[in-house]
Amino acid sequence: MNKLDNKNAEMAPESRMTRRTFLKTGGRLFAGMLILPIPAYGYARYAEPRWVQTNKVPLTFDRLPEAMSGMRLLQFSDVHLGPYYSPDALIQLVERINNLNPDLVCFTGDLYDSAIFSEKDVIEALSGVKAAYGKFAVLGNHDYIDSAVQVSKLWKASGFQLLKNNAFKITKDRESIIVAGVDDFVKGRPDLAKALNRADPSVFTLLLSHAPDFADTASRYPVDLQLSGHSHGGQVRLPWIGPIVTPLGAKKYVDGLYKLKEGKFFLYANRGIGVSLHPVRFCCRPELTLFELHRSSAGE
């Protein structure tokens, strides 16, 4: 599996997804779908993309403050509002999120698939997300296709704290955690050193990065948990083969929980909500992830 060039990971590469690369990637995904029989394709096109799965993931950390133990952290990602995901569907998703009673909500990039539309409706829907300790978001590569500036304004208008190479402190009973976020790896300029410049390295730190492969950089910093999206879990996974294709920035870490630094650093790659390139999912359901964070006895 390919690794990031750590020397250049702090400043995102100048590479861009060209039309040729886009068509090649989409072609590989489409070719993989041709392997499926017609009934399976019908399921992948019309059923699985709407069948959202809620994954509950308990995690234990030595550095988590006692005051934060038991915190419910909800991650959603890669909505890809566009021809295959509407603002009405987003309203239903927000209702589902609120029914899980999260304390903290994090979005890890790609709100729109390409063109920005129905901003008023989207702001109204996202404003309805409820979380006692805050709502946070970072940009993804698709957020740059139309206007990253406009997407950023939309998040702020929705009551979310947009993190772009900066950090935010959450405090309860005089104990704190840090929520940091970096710019997109593919089309932005992620700078984790800048994000953590004023952060206390002894404090539990949650990092939001759209690209999961950024974990190879984050593992060199005092980060405890990184949440990412981008991969869609491969979007189409074939039995005994796995994902047909994953994008730049999600070649190494594709789906689910990874333990790095001898279990001192966790990465979670969320499969996302929407679809891109082709409106299909197979063996790769859309996902909401609900983490329950606990302080380990070793941290007492």
PDB file of C-alpha atoms in Angstrom:
ATOM      1  CA  MET A   1       0.000   0.000   0.000  1.00  0.00           C
ATOM      2  CA  ASN A   2       1.206   3.459  -0.863  1.00  0.00           C
ATOM      3  CA  LYS A   3       2.289   5.843   1.868  1.00  0.00           C
ATOM      4  CA  LEU A   4       2.205   9.607   1.894  1.00  0.00           C
ATOM      5  CA  ASP A   5       5.437  11.427   1.295  1.00  0.00           C
ATOM      6  CA  ASN A   6       5.792  12.721   4.856  1.00  0.00           C
ATOM      7  CA  LYS A   7       8.224  15.427   3.814  1.00  0.00           C
ATOM      8  CA  ASN A   8       5.542  17.043   1.681  1.00  0.00           C
ATOM      9  CA  ALA A   9       2.467  16.095   3.656  1.00  0.00           C
ATOM     10  CA  GLU A  10       2.302  19.321   5.669  1.00  0.00           C
ATOM     11  CA  MET A  11       1.681  21.320   2.534  1.00  0.00           C
ATOM     12  CA  ALA A  12      -0.773  19.545   0.266  1.00  0.00           C
ATOM     13  CA  PRO A  13       0.590  18.384  -3.089  1.00  0.00           C
ATOM     14  CA  GLU A  14      -0.088  20.526  -6.112  1.00  0.00           C
ATOM     15  CA  SER A  15      -1.636  17.528  -7.867  1.00  0.00           C
ATOM     16  CA  ARG A  16      -5.216  17.988  -8.970  1.00  0.00           C
ATOM     17  CA  MET A  17      -7.757  15.472 -10.188  1.00  0.00           C
ATOM     18  CA  THR A  18      -7.587  16.068 -13.927  1.00  0.00           C
ATOM     19  CA  ARG A  19     -10.415  15.196 -16.286  1.00  0.00           C
ATOM     20  CA  ARG A  20      -8.379  12.231 -17.523  1.00  0.00           C
ATOM     21  CA  THR A  21      -7.863  10.942 -13.974  1.00  0.00           C
ATOM     22  CA  PHE A  22     -11.543  11.492 -13.160  1.00  0.00           C
ATOM     23  CA  LEU A  23     -12.666   9.517 -16.194  1.00  0.00           C
ATOM     24  CA  LYS A  24     -10.143   6.760 -15.523  1.00  0.00           C
ATOM     25  CA  THR A  25     -11.288   6.403 -11.908  1.00  0.00           C
ATOM     26  CA  GLY A  26     -14.951   6.471 -12.855  1.00  0.00           C
ATOM     27  CA  GLY A  27     -14.281   3.982 -15.634  1.00  0.00           C
ATOM     28  CA  ARG A  28     -12.725   1.510 -13.227  1.00  0.00           C
ATOM     29  CA  LEU A  29     -15.710   1.831 -10.907  1.00  0.00           C
ATOM     30  CA  PHE A  30     -18.132   1.351 -13.787  1.00  0.00           C
ATOM     31  CA  ALA A  31     -16.184  -1.639 -15.101  1.00  0.00           C
ATOM     32  CA  GLY A  32     -16.390  -3.232 -11.676  1.00  0.00           C
ATOM     33  CA  MET A  33     -20.155  -2.804 -11.643  1.00  0.00           C
ATOM     34  CA  LEU A  34     -20.443  -4.650 -14.965  1.00  0.00           C
ATOM     35  CA  ILE A  35     -19.283  -7.777 -13.171  1.00  0.00           C
ATOM     36  CA  LEU A  36     -22.502  -7.801 -11.148  1.00  0.00           C
ATOM     37  CA  PRO A  37     -25.658  -9.516 -12.401  1.00  0.00           C
ATOM     38  CA  ILE A  38     -28.645  -7.262 -13.176  1.00  0.00           C
ATOM     39  CA  PRO A  39     -30.487  -7.869  -9.844  1.00  0.00           C
ATOM     40  CA  ALA A  40     -27.316  -7.029  -7.907  1.00  0.00           C
ATOM     41  CA  TYR A  41     -26.868  -3.850  -9.917  1.00  0.00           C
ATOM     42  CA  GLY A  42     -30.461  -2.850  -9.138  1.00  0.00           C
ATOM     43  CA  TYR A  43     -29.737  -3.347  -5.440  1.00  0.00           C
ATOM     44  CA  ALA A  44     -26.489  -1.341  -5.718  1.00  0.00           C
ATOM     45  CA  ARG A  45     -28.225   1.483  -7.567  1.00  0.00           C
ATOM     46  CA  TYR A  46     -31.535   1.832  -5.745  1.00  0.00           C
ATOM     47  CA  ALA A  47     -31.323   0.099  -2.353  1.00  0.00           C
ATOM     48  CA  GLU A  48     -27.926   0.189  -0.694  1.00  0.00           C
ATOM     49  CA  PRO A  49     -27.215   3.913  -1.240  1.00  0.00           C
ATOM     50  CA  ARG A  50     -30.317   4.668   0.873  1.00  0.00           C
ATOM     51  CA  TRP A  51     -29.615   2.039   3.549  1.00  0.00           C
ATOM     52  CA  VAL A  52     -27.692   4.090   6.113  1.00  0.00           C
ATOM     53  CA  GLN A  53     -25.896   2.095   8.794  1.00  0.00           C
ATOM     54  CA  THR A  54     -25.139   3.449  12.263  1.00  0.00           C
ATOM     55  CA  ASN A  55     -21.890   2.022  13.588  1.00  0.00           C
ATOM     56  CA  LYS A  56     -21.313   2.350  17.340  1.00  0.00           C
ATOM     57  CA  VAL A  57     -17.640   2.401  18.263  1.00  0.00           C
ATOM     58  CA  PRO A  58     -16.467   2.540  21.897  1.00  0.00           C
ATOM     59  CA  LEU A  59     -12.919   3.881  22.323  1.00  0.00           C
ATOM     60  CA  THR A  60     -10.741   4.188  25.418  1.00  0.00           C
ATOM     61  CA  PHE A  61      -7.919   6.693  25.882  1.00  0.00           C
ATOM     62  CA  ASP A  62      -5.365   7.325  28.600  1.00  0.00           C
ATOM     63  CA  ARG A  63      -5.364  11.091  27.942  1.00  0.00           C
ATOM     64  CA  LEU A  64      -9.100  11.692  27.857  1.00  0.00           C
ATOM     65  CA  PRO A  65     -10.192  13.879  30.806  1.00  0.00           C
ATOM     66  CA  GLU A  66     -12.448  12.241  33.354  1.00  0.00           C
ATOM     67  CA  ALA A  67     -15.007  15.005  32.784  1.00  0.00           C
ATOM     68  CA  MET A  68     -15.275  13.952  29.132  1.00  0.00           C
ATOM     69  CA  SER A  69     -15.501  10.209  29.748  1.00  0.00           C
ATOM     70  CA  GLY A  70     -18.709   8.877  28.235  1.00  0.00           C
ATOM     71  CA  MET A  71     -18.871  11.603  25.578  1.00  0.00           C
ATOM     72  CA  ARG A  72     -20.939  10.645  22.522  1.00  0.00           C
ATOM     73  CA  LEU A  73     -19.197  11.813  19.343  1.00  0.00           C
ATOM     74  CA  LEU A  74     -21.089  11.596  16.058  1.00  0.00           C
ATOM     75  CA  GLN A  75     -19.234  11.613  12.739  1.00  0.00           C
ATOM     76  CA  PHE A  76     -20.840  12.013   9.333  1.00  0.00           C
ATOM     77  CA  SER A  77     -19.070  12.625   6.066  1.00  0.00           C
ATOM     78  CA  ASP A  78     -19.240  12.923   2.269  1.00  0.00           C
ATOM     79  CA  VAL A  79     -22.874  13.906   1.843  1.00  0.00           C
ATOM     80  CA  HIS A  80     -22.252  14.904  -1.800  1.00  0.00           C
ATOM     81  CA  LEU A  81     -25.368  16.997  -2.246  1.00  0.00           C
ATOM     82  CA  GLY A  82     -26.180  16.879  -5.934  1.00  0.00           C
ATOM     83  CA  PRO A  83     -28.152  14.834  -8.434  1.00  0.00           C
ATOM     84  CA  TYR A  84     -28.214  11.765  -6.171  1.00  0.00           C
ATOM     85  CA  TYR A  85     -28.664  13.365  -2.747  1.00  0.00           C
ATOM     86  CA  SER A  86     -31.158  16.131  -2.060  1.00  0.00           C
ATOM     87  CA  PRO A  87     -31.673  18.704   0.714  1.00  0.00           C
ATOM     88  CA  ASP A  88     -34.811  16.763   1.670  1.00  0.00           C
ATOM     89  CA  ALA A  89     -32.660  13.679   2.279  1.00  0.00           C
ATOM     90  CA  LEU A  90     -30.330  15.850   4.360  1.00  0.00           C
ATOM     91  CA  ILE A  91     -33.240  16.894   6.572  1.00  0.00           C
ATOM     92  CA  GLN A  92     -34.006  13.241   7.250  1.00  0.00           C
ATOM     93  CA  LEU A  93     -30.337  12.588   7.977  1.00  0.00           C
ATOM     94  CA  VAL A  94     -30.216  15.415  10.515  1.00  0.00           C
ATOM     95  CA  GLU A  95     -33.268  13.986  12.250  1.00  0.00           C
ATOM     96  CA  ARG A  96     -31.502  10.631  12.466  1.00  0.00           C
ATOM     97  CA  ILE A  97     -28.378  12.294  13.868  1.00  0.00           C
ATOM     98  CA  ASN A  98     -30.350  14.100  16.564  1.00  0.00           C
ATOM     99  CA  ASN A  99     -32.106  10.876  17.552  1.00  0.00           C
ATOM    100  CA  LEU A 100     -28.683   9.491  18.514  1.00  0.00           C
ATOM    101  CA  ASN A 101     -28.275  12.289  21.101  1.00  0.00           C
ATOM    102  CA  PRO A 102     -24.640  13.186  20.350  1.00  0.00           C
ATOM    103  CA  ASP A 103     -22.639  15.490  22.608  1.00  0.00           C
ATOM    104  CA  LEU A 104     -20.301  16.470  19.781  1.00  0.00           C
ATOM    105  CA  VAL A 105     -20.852  16.339  16.001  1.00  0.00           C
ATOM    106  CA  CYS A 106     -18.088  16.318  13.380  1.00  0.00           C
ATOM    107  CA  PHE A 107     -18.348  16.451   9.601  1.00  0.00           C
ATOM    108  CA  THR A 108     -15.283  15.344   7.648  1.00  0.00           C
ATOM    109  CA  GLY A 109     -15.643  16.917   4.216  1.00  0.00           C
ATOM    110  CA  ASP A 110     -17.461  16.956   0.850  1.00  0.00           C
ATOM    111  CA  LEU A 111     -20.796  18.567   1.573  1.00  0.00           C
ATOM    112  CA  TYR A 112     -21.531  19.118  -2.125  1.00  0.00           C
ATOM    113  CA  ASP A 113     -20.631  16.884  -5.043  1.00  0.00           C
ATOM    114  CA  SER A 114     -19.881  19.782  -7.394  1.00  0.00           C
ATOM    115  CA  ALA A 115     -22.261  22.723  -7.961  1.00  0.00           C
ATOM    116  CA  ILE A 116     -23.599  24.576  -4.914  1.00  0.00           C
ATOM    117  CA  PHE A 117     -27.392  24.861  -4.802  1.00  0.00           C
ATOM    118  CA  SER A 118     -30.346  25.271  -2.405  1.00  0.00           C
ATOM    119  CA  GLU A 119     -28.124  27.028   0.123  1.00  0.00           C
ATOM    120  CA  LYS A 120     -31.019  28.313   2.218  1.00  0.00           C
ATOM    121  CA  ASP A 121     -32.514  24.829   2.556  1.00  0.00           C
ATOM    122  CA  VAL A 122     -29.148  23.273   3.364  1.00  0.00           C
ATOM    123  CA  ILE A 123     -28.379  25.888   6.020  1.00  0.00           C
ATOM    124  CA  GLU A 124     -31.795  25.350   7.567  1.00  0.00           C
ATOM    125  CA  ALA A 125     -31.245  21.587   7.695  1.00  0.00           C
ATOM    126  CA  LEU A 126     -27.716  21.737   9.141  1.00  0.00           C
ATOM    127  CA  SER A 127     -28.727  24.378  11.665  1.00  0.00           C
ATOM    128  CA  GLY A 128     -30.995  21.754  13.150  1.00  0.00           C
ATOM    129  CA  VAL A 129     -28.100  19.521  14.230  1.00  0.00           C
ATOM    130  CA  LYS A 130     -27.983  19.509  18.040  1.00  0.00           C
ATOM    131  CA  ALA A 131     -24.803  18.921  20.045  1.00  0.00           C
ATOM    132  CA  ALA A 132     -24.096  20.269  23.532  1.00  0.00           C
ATOM    133  CA  TYR A 133     -20.332  20.630  23.031  1.00  0.00           C
ATOM    134  CA  GLY A 134     -20.358  21.930  19.490  1.00  0.00           C
ATOM    135  CA  LYS A 135     -20.539  21.140  15.783  1.00  0.00           C
ATOM    136  CA  PHE A 136     -17.377  21.069  13.667  1.00  0.00           C
ATOM    137  CA  ALA A 137     -16.548  20.610   9.985  1.00  0.00           C
ATOM    138  CA  VAL A 138     -13.615  20.507   7.582  1.00  0.00           C
ATOM    139  CA  LEU A 139     -13.483  20.896   3.814  1.00  0.00           C
ATOM    140  CA  GLY A 140     -13.076  18.043   1.339  1.00  0.00           C
ATOM    141  CA  ASN A 141     -11.758  18.002  -2.207  1.00  0.00           C
ATOM    142  CA  HIS A 142     -15.252  18.243  -3.757  1.00  0.00           C
ATOM    143  CA  ASP A 143     -15.922  21.371  -1.702  1.00  0.00           C
ATOM    144  CA  TYR A 144     -13.307  23.073  -3.875  1.00  0.00           C
ATOM    145  CA  ILE A 145     -14.973  22.220  -7.202  1.00  0.00           C
ATOM    146  CA  ASP A 146     -17.420  25.133  -7.133  1.00  0.00           C
ATOM    147  CA  SER A 147     -16.383  27.425  -4.271  1.00  0.00           C
ATOM    148  CA  ALA A 148     -14.652  26.451  -1.037  1.00  0.00           C
ATOM    149  CA  VAL A 149     -15.265  30.002   0.168  1.00  0.00           C
ATOM    150  CA  GLN A 150     -19.007  29.640  -0.304  1.00  0.00           C
ATOM    151  CA  VAL A 151     -19.096  26.210   1.354  1.00  0.00           C
ATOM    152  CA  SER A 152     -17.146  27.654   4.288  1.00  0.00           C
ATOM    153  CA  LYS A 153     -19.699  30.450   4.691  1.00  0.00           C
ATOM    154  CA  LEU A 154     -22.501  27.915   4.543  1.00  0.00           C
ATOM    155  CA  TRP A 155     -21.037  25.886   7.413  1.00  0.00           C
ATOM    156  CA  LYS A 156     -20.622  28.977   9.543  1.00  0.00           C
ATOM    157  CA  ALA A 157     -24.181  30.091   8.796  1.00  0.00           C
ATOM    158  CA  SER A 158     -25.329  26.643   9.951  1.00  0.00           C
ATOM    159  CA  GLY A 159     -23.706  27.046  13.363  1.00  0.00           C
ATOM    160  CA  PHE A 160     -20.749  24.776  12.641  1.00  0.00           C
ATOM    161  CA  GLN A 161     -17.197  25.723  13.547  1.00  0.00           C
ATOM    162  CA  LEU A 162     -15.208  25.325  10.320  1.00  0.00           C
ATOM    163  CA  LEU A 163     -11.675  24.150  11.047  1.00  0.00           C
ATOM    164  CA  LYS A 164      -9.055  24.976   8.432  1.00  0.00           C
ATOM    165  CA  ASN A 165      -5.596  24.517   9.912  1.00  0.00           C
ATOM    166  CA  ASN A 166      -6.788  25.682  13.309  1.00  0.00           C
ATOM    167  CA  ALA A 167      -8.067  24.250  16.583  1.00  0.00           C
ATOM    168  CA  PHE A 168     -10.803  24.811  19.139  1.00  0.00           C
ATOM    169  CA  LYS A 169     -10.813  23.998  22.854  1.00  0.00           C
ATOM    170  CA  ILE A 170     -13.798  22.385  24.568  1.00  0.00           C
ATOM    171  CA  THR A 171     -13.918  22.668  28.353  1.00  0.00           C
ATOM    172  CA  LYS A 172     -16.039  20.909  30.967  1.00  0.00           C
ATOM    173  CA  ASP A 173     -15.504  21.071  34.733  1.00  0.00           C
ATOM    174  CA  ARG A 174     -12.160  22.818  34.159  1.00  0.00           C
ATOM    175  CA  GLU A 175     -10.899  19.957  31.971  1.00  0.00           C
ATOM    176  CA  SER A 176     -10.405  20.323  28.244  1.00  0.00           C
ATOM    177  CA  ILE A 177      -9.980  18.570  24.942  1.00  0.00           C
ATOM    178  CA  ILE A 178      -8.819  20.030  21.634  1.00  0.00           C
ATOM    179  CA  VAL A 179     -10.655  19.649  18.337  1.00  0.00           C
ATOM    180  CA  ALA A 180      -8.335  20.448  15.428  1.00  0.00           C
ATOM    181  CA  GLY A 181      -8.923  20.380  11.693  1.00  0.00           C
ATOM    182  CA  VAL A 182      -6.778  20.627   8.582  1.00  0.00           C
ATOM    183  CA  ASP A 183      -7.479  21.748   5.048  1.00  0.00           C
ATOM    184  CA  ASP A 184      -8.118  19.143   2.360  1.00  0.00           C
ATOM    185  CA  PHE A 185      -5.112  17.076   1.340  1.00  0.00           C
ATOM    186  CA  VAL A 186      -5.863  16.900  -2.385  1.00  0.00           C
ATOM    187  CA  LYS A 187      -6.988  20.435  -3.235  1.00  0.00           C
ATOM    188  CA  GLY A 188      -6.128  22.454  -0.160  1.00  0.00           C
ATOM    189  CA  ARG A 189      -3.031  23.014   1.954  1.00  0.00           C
ATOM    190  CA  PRO A 190      -3.180  21.029   5.189  1.00  0.00           C
ATOM    191  CA  ASP A 191      -0.866  22.328   7.892  1.00  0.00           C
ATOM    192  CA  LEU A 192      -1.153  20.427  11.155  1.00  0.00           C
ATOM    193  CA  ALA A 193       1.757  22.274  12.751  1.00  0.00           C
ATOM    194  CA  LYS A 194      -0.150  25.524  12.254  1.00  0.00           C
ATOM    195  CA  ALA A 195      -3.390  23.978  13.533  1.00  0.00           C
ATOM    196  CA  LEU A 196      -1.733  22.872  16.769  1.00  0.00           C
ATOM    197  CA  ASN A 197       0.517  25.904  17.135  1.00  0.00           C
ATOM    198  CA  ARG A 198      -1.226  27.214  20.263  1.00  0.00           C
ATOM    199  CA  ALA A 199      -2.549  23.874  21.494  1.00  0.00           C
ATOM    200  CA  ASP A 200      -1.284  22.252  24.668  1.00  0.00           C
ATOM    201  CA  PRO A 201       0.424  18.982  23.585  1.00  0.00           C
ATOM    202  CA  SER A 202      -0.512  17.354  26.895  1.00  0.00           C
ATOM    203  CA  VAL A 203      -4.251  17.744  26.181  1.00  0.00           C
ATOM    204  CA  PHE A 204      -6.343  15.069  24.435  1.00  0.00           C
ATOM    205  CA  THR A 205      -6.571  16.025  20.770  1.00  0.00           C
ATOM    206  CA  LEU A 206      -9.175  15.076  18.167  1.00  0.00           C
ATOM    207  CA  LEU A 207      -8.197  15.754  14.545  1.00  0.00           C
ATOM    208  CA  LEU A 208     -10.523  16.129  11.558  1.00  0.00           C
ATOM    209  CA  SER A 209      -8.946  15.479   8.164  1.00  0.00           C
ATOM    210  CA  HIS A 210     -10.923  14.654   5.039  1.00  0.00           C
ATOM    211  CA  ALA A 211      -8.168  12.344   3.744  1.00  0.00           C
ATOM    212  CA  PRO A 212      -7.508   9.304   5.954  1.00  0.00           C
ATOM    213  CA  ASP A 213      -3.949   8.827   4.641  1.00  0.00           C
ATOM    214  CA  PHE A 214      -3.038  12.073   6.392  1.00  0.00           C
ATOM    215  CA  ALA A 215      -2.772   9.850   9.490  1.00  0.00           C
ATOM    216  CA  ASP A 216       0.824   9.082   8.543  1.00  0.00           C
ATOM    217  CA  THR A 217       1.555  12.763   9.174  1.00  0.00           C
ATOM    218  CA  ALA A 218      -0.755  13.126  12.177  1.00  0.00           C
ATOM    219  CA  SER A 219       0.936  10.193  13.912  1.00  0.00           C
ATOM    220  CA  ARG A 220       4.025  12.381  14.378  1.00  0.00           C
ATOM    221  CA  TYR A 221       2.013  14.854  16.462  1.00  0.00           C
ATOM    222  CA  PRO A 222       0.270  14.590  19.857  1.00  0.00           C
ATOM    223  CA  VAL A 223      -3.021  13.502  18.272  1.00  0.00           C
ATOM    224  CA  ASP A 224      -5.165  10.827  19.913  1.00  0.00           C
ATOM    225  CA  LEU A 225      -7.937  10.296  17.363  1.00  0.00           C
ATOM    226  CA  GLN A 226      -8.263  11.244  13.699  1.00  0.00           C
ATOM    227  CA  LEU A 227     -11.630  11.172  11.942  1.00  0.00           C
ATOM    228  CA  SER A 228     -11.694  11.074   8.140  1.00  0.00           C
ATOM    229  CA  GLY A 229     -13.937  10.323   5.170  1.00  0.00           C
ATOM    230  CA  HIS A 230     -13.082  10.657   1.471  1.00  0.00           C
ATOM    231  CA  SER A 231     -12.720   6.945   0.647  1.00  0.00           C
ATOM    232  CA  HIS A 232     -16.451   6.075   0.685  1.00  0.00           C
ATOM    233  CA  GLY A 233     -15.083   2.729   1.847  1.00  0.00           C
ATOM    234  CA  GLY A 234     -14.396   2.137  -1.831  1.00  0.00           C
ATOM    235  CA  GLN A 235     -18.127   2.642  -2.581  1.00  0.00           C
ATOM    236  CA  VAL A 236     -18.160  -0.658  -4.477  1.00  0.00           C
ATOM    237  CA  ARG A 237     -16.566  -3.655  -2.796  1.00  0.00           C
ATOM    238  CA  LEU A 238     -16.510  -7.089  -4.367  1.00  0.00           C
ATOM    239  CA  PRO A 239     -16.330 -10.291  -2.296  1.00  0.00           C
ATOM    240  CA  TRP A 240     -12.761 -11.612  -1.956  1.00  0.00           C
ATOM    241  CA  ILE A 241     -11.509  -8.584  -3.896  1.00  0.00           C
ATOM    242  CA  GLY A 242     -12.389  -5.579  -1.751  1.00  0.00           C
ATOM    243  CA  PRO A 243     -12.737  -2.008  -3.043  1.00  0.00           C
ATOM    244  CA  ILE A 244     -12.381  -1.582  -6.787  1.00  0.00           C
ATOM    245  CA  VAL A 245     -10.902   1.890  -6.550  1.00  0.00           C
ATOM    246  CA  THR A 246     -10.108   4.463  -3.871  1.00  0.00           C
ATOM    247  CA  PRO A 247      -9.080   8.097  -4.401  1.00  0.00           C
ATOM    248  CA  LEU A 248      -5.777   9.831  -3.793  1.00  0.00           C
ATOM    249  CA  GLY A 249      -5.480  10.345  -0.046  1.00  0.00           C
ATOM    250  CA  ALA A 250      -7.324   7.108   0.755  1.00  0.00           C
ATOM    251  CA  LYS A 251      -5.048   4.460  -0.715  1.00  0.00           C
ATOM    252  CA  LYS A 252      -3.743   3.097   2.578  1.00  0.00           C
ATOM    253  CA  TYR A 253      -6.596   3.590   5.052  1.00  0.00           C
ATOM    254  CA  VAL A 254      -9.969   2.883   3.464  1.00  0.00           C
ATOM    255  CA  ASP A 255     -12.649   1.780   5.902  1.00  0.00           C
ATOM    256  CA  GLY A 256     -13.187   1.555   9.637  1.00  0.00           C
ATOM    257  CA  LEU A 257     -10.898   1.692  12.656  1.00  0.00           C
ATOM    258  CA  TYR A 258      -7.100   1.608  12.560  1.00  0.00           C
ATOM    259  CA  LYS A 259      -4.721   1.548  15.527  1.00  0.00           C
ATOM    260  CA  LEU A 260      -1.372   3.286  15.040  1.00  0.00           C
ATOM    261  CA  LYS A 261       1.561   4.088  17.310  1.00  0.00           C
ATOM    262  CA  GLU A 262       1.075   0.853  19.276  1.00  0.00           C
ATOM    263  CA  GLY A 263      -2.544   1.707  19.984  1.00  0.00           C
ATOM    264  CA  LYS A 264      -1.877   5.253  21.191  1.00  0.00           C
ATOM    265  CA  PHE A 265      -3.359   6.837  18.078  1.00  0.00           C
ATOM    266  CA  PHE A 266      -6.648   5.830  16.448  1.00  0.00           C
ATOM    267  CA  LEU A 267      -7.848   6.599  12.926  1.00  0.00           C
ATOM    268  CA  TYR A 268     -11.396   6.070  11.734  1.00  0.00           C
ATOM    269  CA  ALA A 269     -12.236   6.180   8.008  1.00  0.00           C
ATOM    270  CA  ASN A 270     -15.964   6.748   7.600  1.00  0.00           C
ATOM    271  CA  ARG A 271     -17.709   5.378   4.463  1.00  0.00           C
ATOM    272  CA  GLY A 272     -19.722   8.569   4.025  1.00  0.00           C
ATOM    273  CA  ILE A 273     -23.358   9.188   3.184  1.00  0.00           C
ATOM    274  CA  GLY A 274     -23.532  10.038  -0.507  1.00  0.00           C
ATOM    275  CA  VAL A 275     -22.029   8.757  -3.745  1.00  0.00           C
ATOM    276  CA  SER A 276     -19.734  10.192  -6.379  1.00  0.00           C
ATOM    277  CA  LEU A 277     -18.771   9.304  -9.951  1.00  0.00           C
ATOM    278  CA  HIS A 278     -21.564   6.703 -10.126  1.00  0.00           C
ATOM    279  CA  PRO A 279     -24.782   6.492  -8.033  1.00  0.00           C
ATOM    280  CA  VAL A 280     -24.060   3.019  -6.677  1.00  0.00           C
ATOM    281  CA  ARG A 281     -22.890   1.277  -3.513  1.00  0.00           C
ATOM    282  CA  PHE A 282     -22.235  -2.423  -3.158  1.00  0.00           C
ATOM    283  CA  CYS A 283     -21.182  -4.199   0.052  1.00  0.00           C
ATOM    284  CA  CYS A 284     -20.414  -0.696   1.320  1.00  0.00           C
ATOM    285  CA  ARG A 285     -23.423   0.894   3.013  1.00  0.00           C
ATOM    286  CA  PRO A 286     -23.500   4.631   3.798  1.00  0.00           C
ATOM    287  CA  GLU A 287     -22.508   5.267   7.384  1.00  0.00           C
ATOM    288  CA  LEU A 288     -23.033   7.327  10.495  1.00  0.00           C
ATOM    289  CA  THR A 289     -20.501   6.618  13.229  1.00  0.00           C
ATOM    290  CA  LEU A 290     -21.283   7.124  16.901  1.00  0.00           C
ATOM    291  CA  PHE A 291     -18.222   6.967  19.133  1.00  0.00           C
ATOM    292  CA  GLU A 292     -18.451   6.647  22.884  1.00  0.00           C
ATOM    293  CA  LEU A 293     -15.224   7.967  24.362  1.00  0.00           C
ATOM    294  CA  HIS A 294     -13.965   6.640  27.686  1.00  0.00           C
ATOM    295  CA  ARG A 295     -11.010   7.368  29.919  1.00  0.00           C
ATOM    296  CA  SER A 296      -8.947   4.293  30.645  1.00  0.00           C
ATOM    297  CA  SER A 297      -8.092   3.270  34.203  1.00  0.00           C
ATOM    298  CA  ALA A 298      -4.432   3.816  33.250  1.00  0.00           C
ATOM    299  CA  GLY A 299      -5.213   7.488  32.757  1.00  0.00           C
ATOM    300  CA  GLU A 300      -6.436   7.945  36.302  1.00  0.00           C
TER     301      GLU A 300
END
